[in-house]
Short mmCIF file of C-alpha atoms and ligand atoms in Angstrom, two decimals:
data_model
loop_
_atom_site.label_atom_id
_atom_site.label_comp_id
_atom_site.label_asym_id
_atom_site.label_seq_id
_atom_site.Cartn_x
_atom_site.Cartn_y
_atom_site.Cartn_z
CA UNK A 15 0.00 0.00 0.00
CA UNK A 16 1.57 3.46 -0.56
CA UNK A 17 2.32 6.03 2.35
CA UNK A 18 -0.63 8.23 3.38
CA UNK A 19 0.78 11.81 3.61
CA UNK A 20 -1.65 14.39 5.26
CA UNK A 21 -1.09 17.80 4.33
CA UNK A 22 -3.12 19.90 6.92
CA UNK A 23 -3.75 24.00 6.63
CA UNK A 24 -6.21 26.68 7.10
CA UNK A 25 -6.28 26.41 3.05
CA UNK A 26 -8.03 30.00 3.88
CA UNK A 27 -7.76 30.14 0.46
CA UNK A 28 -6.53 26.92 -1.07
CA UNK A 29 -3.85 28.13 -3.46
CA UNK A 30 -1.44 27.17 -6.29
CA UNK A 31 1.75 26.90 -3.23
CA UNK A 32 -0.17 24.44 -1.72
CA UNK A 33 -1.02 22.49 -4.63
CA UNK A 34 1.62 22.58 -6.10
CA UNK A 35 4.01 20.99 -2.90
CA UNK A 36 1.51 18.28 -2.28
CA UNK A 37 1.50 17.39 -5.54
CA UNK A 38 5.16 17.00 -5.97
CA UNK A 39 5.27 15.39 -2.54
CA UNK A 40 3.06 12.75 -4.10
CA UNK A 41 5.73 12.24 -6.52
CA UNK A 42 8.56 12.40 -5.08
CA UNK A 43 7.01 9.58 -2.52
CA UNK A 44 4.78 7.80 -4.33
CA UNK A 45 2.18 8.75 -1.87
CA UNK A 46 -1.92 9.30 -1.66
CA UNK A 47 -1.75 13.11 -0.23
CA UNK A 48 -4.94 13.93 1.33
CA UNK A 49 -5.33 17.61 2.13
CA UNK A 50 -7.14 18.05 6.12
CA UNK A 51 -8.56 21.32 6.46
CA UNK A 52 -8.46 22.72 10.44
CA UNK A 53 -11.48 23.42 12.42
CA UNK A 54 -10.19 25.83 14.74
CA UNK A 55 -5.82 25.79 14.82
CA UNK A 56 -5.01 25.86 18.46
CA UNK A 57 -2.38 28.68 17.64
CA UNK A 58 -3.56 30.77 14.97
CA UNK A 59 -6.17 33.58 14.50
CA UNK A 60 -9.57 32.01 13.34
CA UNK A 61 -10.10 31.93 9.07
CA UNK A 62 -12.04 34.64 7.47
CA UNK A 63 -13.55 32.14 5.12
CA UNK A 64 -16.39 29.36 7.34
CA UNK A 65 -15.24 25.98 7.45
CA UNK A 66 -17.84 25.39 5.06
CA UNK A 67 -16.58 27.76 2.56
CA UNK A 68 -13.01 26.52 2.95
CA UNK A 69 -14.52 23.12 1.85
CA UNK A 70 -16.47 24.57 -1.17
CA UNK A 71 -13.14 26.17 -2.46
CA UNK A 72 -10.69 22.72 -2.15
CA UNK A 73 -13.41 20.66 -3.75
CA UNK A 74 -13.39 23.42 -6.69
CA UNK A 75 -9.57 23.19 -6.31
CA UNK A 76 -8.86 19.41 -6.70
CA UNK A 77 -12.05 18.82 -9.39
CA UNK A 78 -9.89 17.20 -12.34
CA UNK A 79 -7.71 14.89 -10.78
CA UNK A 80 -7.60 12.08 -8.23
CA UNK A 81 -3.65 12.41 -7.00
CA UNK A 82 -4.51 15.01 -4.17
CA UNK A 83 -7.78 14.08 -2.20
CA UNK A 84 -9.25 16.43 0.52
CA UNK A 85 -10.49 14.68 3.97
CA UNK A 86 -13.01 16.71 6.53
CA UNK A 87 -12.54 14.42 9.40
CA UNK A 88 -10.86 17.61 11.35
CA UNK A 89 -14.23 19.59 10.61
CA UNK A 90 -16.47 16.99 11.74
CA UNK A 91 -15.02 16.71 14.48
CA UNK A 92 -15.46 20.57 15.82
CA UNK A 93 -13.15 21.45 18.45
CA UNK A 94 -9.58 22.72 18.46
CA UNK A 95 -7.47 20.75 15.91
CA UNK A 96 -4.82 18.78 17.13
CA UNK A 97 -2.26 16.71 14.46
CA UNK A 98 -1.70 14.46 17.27
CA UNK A 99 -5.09 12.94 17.35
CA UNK A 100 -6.05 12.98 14.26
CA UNK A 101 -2.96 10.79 13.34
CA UNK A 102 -3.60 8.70 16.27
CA UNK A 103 -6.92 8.20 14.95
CA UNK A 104 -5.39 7.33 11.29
CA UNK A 105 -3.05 5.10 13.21
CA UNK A 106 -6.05 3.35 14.06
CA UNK A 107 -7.59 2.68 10.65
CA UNK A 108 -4.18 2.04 9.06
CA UNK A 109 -1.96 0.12 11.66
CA UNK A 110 0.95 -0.95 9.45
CA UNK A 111 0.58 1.98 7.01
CA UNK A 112 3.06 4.22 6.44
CA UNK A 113 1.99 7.20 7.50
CA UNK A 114 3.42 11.04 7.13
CA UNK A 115 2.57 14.77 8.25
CA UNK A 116 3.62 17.00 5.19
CA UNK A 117 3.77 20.49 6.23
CA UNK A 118 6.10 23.89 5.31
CA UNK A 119 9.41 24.64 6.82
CA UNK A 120 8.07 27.24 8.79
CA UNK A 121 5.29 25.56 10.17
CA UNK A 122 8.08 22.81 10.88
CA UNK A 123 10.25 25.38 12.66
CA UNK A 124 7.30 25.99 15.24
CA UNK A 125 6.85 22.75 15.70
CA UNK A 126 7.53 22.76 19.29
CA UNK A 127 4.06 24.87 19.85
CA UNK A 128 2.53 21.96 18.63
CA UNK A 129 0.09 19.92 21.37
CA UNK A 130 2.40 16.87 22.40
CA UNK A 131 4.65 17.19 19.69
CA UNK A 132 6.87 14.66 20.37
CA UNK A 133 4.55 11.90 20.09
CA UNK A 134 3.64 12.94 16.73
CA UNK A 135 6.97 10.41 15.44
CA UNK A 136 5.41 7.51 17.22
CA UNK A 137 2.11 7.79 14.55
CA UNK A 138 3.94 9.38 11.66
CA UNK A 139 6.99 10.45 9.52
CA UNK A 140 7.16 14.46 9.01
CA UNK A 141 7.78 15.41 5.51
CA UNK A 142 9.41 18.97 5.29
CA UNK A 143 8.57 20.96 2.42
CA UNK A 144 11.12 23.96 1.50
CA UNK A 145 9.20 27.30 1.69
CA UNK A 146 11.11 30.54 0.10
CA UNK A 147 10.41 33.93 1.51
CA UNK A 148 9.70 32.72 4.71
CA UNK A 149 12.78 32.90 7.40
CA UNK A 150 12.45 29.49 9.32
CA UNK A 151 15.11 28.61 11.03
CA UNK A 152 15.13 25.61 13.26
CA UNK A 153 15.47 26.36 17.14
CA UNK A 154 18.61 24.04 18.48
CA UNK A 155 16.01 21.60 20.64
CA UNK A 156 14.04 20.73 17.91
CA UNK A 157 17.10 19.86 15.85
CA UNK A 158 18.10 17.65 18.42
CA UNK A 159 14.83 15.96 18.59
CA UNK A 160 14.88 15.67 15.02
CA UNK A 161 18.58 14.65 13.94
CA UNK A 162 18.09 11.10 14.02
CA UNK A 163 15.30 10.87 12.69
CA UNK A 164 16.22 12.45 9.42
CA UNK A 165 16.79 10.90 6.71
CA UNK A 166 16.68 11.21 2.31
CA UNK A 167 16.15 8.10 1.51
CA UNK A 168 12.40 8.16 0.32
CA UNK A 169 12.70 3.88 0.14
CA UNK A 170 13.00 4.04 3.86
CA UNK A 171 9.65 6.37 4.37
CA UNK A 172 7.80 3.27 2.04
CA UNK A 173 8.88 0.65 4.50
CA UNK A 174 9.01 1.88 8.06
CA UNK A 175 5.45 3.19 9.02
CA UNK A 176 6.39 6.35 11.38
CA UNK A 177 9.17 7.67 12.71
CA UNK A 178 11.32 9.55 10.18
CA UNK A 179 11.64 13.23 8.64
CA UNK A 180 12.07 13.99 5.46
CA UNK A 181 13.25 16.54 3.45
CA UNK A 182 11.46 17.25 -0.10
CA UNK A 183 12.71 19.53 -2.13
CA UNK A 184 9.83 20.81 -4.32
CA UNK A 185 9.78 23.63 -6.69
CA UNK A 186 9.71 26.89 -4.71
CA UNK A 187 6.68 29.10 -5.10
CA UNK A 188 6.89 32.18 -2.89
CA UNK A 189 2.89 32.27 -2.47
CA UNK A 190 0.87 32.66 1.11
CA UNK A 191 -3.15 32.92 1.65
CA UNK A 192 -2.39 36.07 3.65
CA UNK A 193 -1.53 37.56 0.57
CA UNK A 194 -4.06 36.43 -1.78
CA UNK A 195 -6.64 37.91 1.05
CA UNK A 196 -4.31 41.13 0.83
CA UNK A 197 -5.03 41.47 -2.41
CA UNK A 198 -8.74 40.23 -2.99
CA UNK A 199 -9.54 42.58 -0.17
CA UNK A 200 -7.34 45.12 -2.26
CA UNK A 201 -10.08 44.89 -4.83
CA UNK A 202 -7.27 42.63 -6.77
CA UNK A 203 -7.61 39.36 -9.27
CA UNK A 204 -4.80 36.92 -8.33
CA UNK A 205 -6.00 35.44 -10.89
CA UNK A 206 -3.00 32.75 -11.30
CA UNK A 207 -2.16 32.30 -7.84
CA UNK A 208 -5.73 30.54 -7.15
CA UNK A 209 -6.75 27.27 -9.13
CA UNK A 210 -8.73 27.96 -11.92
CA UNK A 211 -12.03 26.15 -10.23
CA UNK A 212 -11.42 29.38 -7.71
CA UNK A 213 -13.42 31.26 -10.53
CA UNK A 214 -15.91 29.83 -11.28
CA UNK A 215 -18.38 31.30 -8.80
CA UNK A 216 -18.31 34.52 -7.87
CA UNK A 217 -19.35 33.10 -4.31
CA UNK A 218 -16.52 30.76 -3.36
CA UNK A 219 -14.50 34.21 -3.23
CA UNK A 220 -16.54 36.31 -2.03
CA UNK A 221 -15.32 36.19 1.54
CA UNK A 222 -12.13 37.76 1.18
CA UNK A 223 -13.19 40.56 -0.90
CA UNK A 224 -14.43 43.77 0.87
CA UNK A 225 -16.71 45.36 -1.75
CA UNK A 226 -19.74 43.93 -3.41
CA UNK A 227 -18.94 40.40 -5.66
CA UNK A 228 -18.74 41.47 -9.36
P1 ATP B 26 -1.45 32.06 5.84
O1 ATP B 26 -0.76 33.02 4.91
O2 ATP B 26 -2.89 32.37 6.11
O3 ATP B 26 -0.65 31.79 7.08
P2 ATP B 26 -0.51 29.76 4.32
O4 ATP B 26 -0.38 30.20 2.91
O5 ATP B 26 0.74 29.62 5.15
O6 ATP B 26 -1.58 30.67 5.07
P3 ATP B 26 -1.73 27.42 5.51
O7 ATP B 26 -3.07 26.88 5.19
O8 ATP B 26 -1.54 28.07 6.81
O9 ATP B 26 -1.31 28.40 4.31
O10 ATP B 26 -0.61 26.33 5.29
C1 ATP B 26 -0.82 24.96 5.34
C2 ATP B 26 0.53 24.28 5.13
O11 ATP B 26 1.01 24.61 3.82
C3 ATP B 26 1.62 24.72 6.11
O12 ATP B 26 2.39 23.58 6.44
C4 ATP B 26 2.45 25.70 5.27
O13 ATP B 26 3.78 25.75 5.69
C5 ATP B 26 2.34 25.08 3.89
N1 ATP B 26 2.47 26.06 2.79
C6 ATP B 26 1.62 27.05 2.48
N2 ATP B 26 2.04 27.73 1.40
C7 ATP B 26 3.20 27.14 1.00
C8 ATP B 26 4.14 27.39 -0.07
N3 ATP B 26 3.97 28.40 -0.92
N4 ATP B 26 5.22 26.57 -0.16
C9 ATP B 26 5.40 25.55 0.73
N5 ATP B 26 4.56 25.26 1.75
C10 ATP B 26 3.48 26.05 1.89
#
């Protein structure tokens, strides 16, 4: 069976960065990537867009192909999101499988914010995905948790199930929701920086932009 990665997010907007790294994460591991919207992230502001709106605008995103799939389980499950037990729970329905966290160098980097974070290598490997424009640099603790662990050997991610991190180096596309919502808000069209599907209706947007939809 091939690794489940799980690419979690605010996806408040889903755009072309993160499509584009889960994609090529899929590749480069020959993995199913599911992408796992957050209810409520323990350590973020809340999302301008509803959960339900969030969900309208990845299923417009991944229409077309079947490599990336998007999983709700987070959302149903209301509450603050923690990784932790939602990959405990995947644990559950996939004992042997490998299993891995995807998520951006800087999210990586604040890893140690993270609820129980060190248990999160006894359910999964943690795939780092390079992130440009962002300064993350990786406090000396987490290193040390961390060092070995690593390896870059993507062979030895399809046979262990957990444990391991992982760096992939994807194409590096200097894109961030908060900027998208800058500039829909700006009265802008980021026209290429959203998936197409984005466009479609005028309402999927429509939360990020300040004046009336046109
Ligand atoms: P915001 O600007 O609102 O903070 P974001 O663009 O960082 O949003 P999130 O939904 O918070 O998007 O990110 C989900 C995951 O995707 C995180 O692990 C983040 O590091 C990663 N990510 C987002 N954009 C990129 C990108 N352009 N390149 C690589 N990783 C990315």
């Amino acid at each position: 069976m091939k690794p489940l990665a799980l690419f979690g997010g605010t996806f408040d907007p889903i755009h072309i960065g993160h499509l584009s790294v889960a994609w090529e994460a899929s590749e480069l591991l020959d993995a199913e990537v599911r992408l796992m919207p957050a209810n409520v992230p323990p350590h973020r502001p809340p999302p301008t867009a509803s959960a339900t709106q969030r969900v309208d605008m990845l299923r417009a995103a991944l229409r077309w192909q079947s490599r990336l799939t998007l999983d709700t389980r987070e959302l149903e499950r209301g509450g603050p999101s923690y990784t932790v037990d939602t990959l405990d729970e995947f644990r559950r329905e996939f004992p042997d499988r490998s299993l891995m966290l995807l998520l951006g160098a800087d999210a990586f980097a604040g890893l140690r914010s993270w609820h129980r974070w060190r248990e999160l290598f006894n359910v999964a490997h943690l795939g780092v995905i390079n992130r440009p424009g962002i300064e993350a640099c990786i406090p000396v603790e987490l290193e040390r948790a961390v060092a070995s662990r690593r390896t870059d050997d993507p062979q030895v991610i399809r046979t262990q199930p957990a444990g391991r991190v992982i760096e992939l180096a994807v194409t590096p596309l200097e894109v961030s929701a908060t900027r998208i919502r800058d500039l829909l808000a700006a009265g802008r069209d980021p026209r290429y920086l959203l998936p197409a599907g984005l466009f479609e209706d005028p309402a999927l947007l429509a939360p990020y932009r300040l004046g009336p939809v046109g």
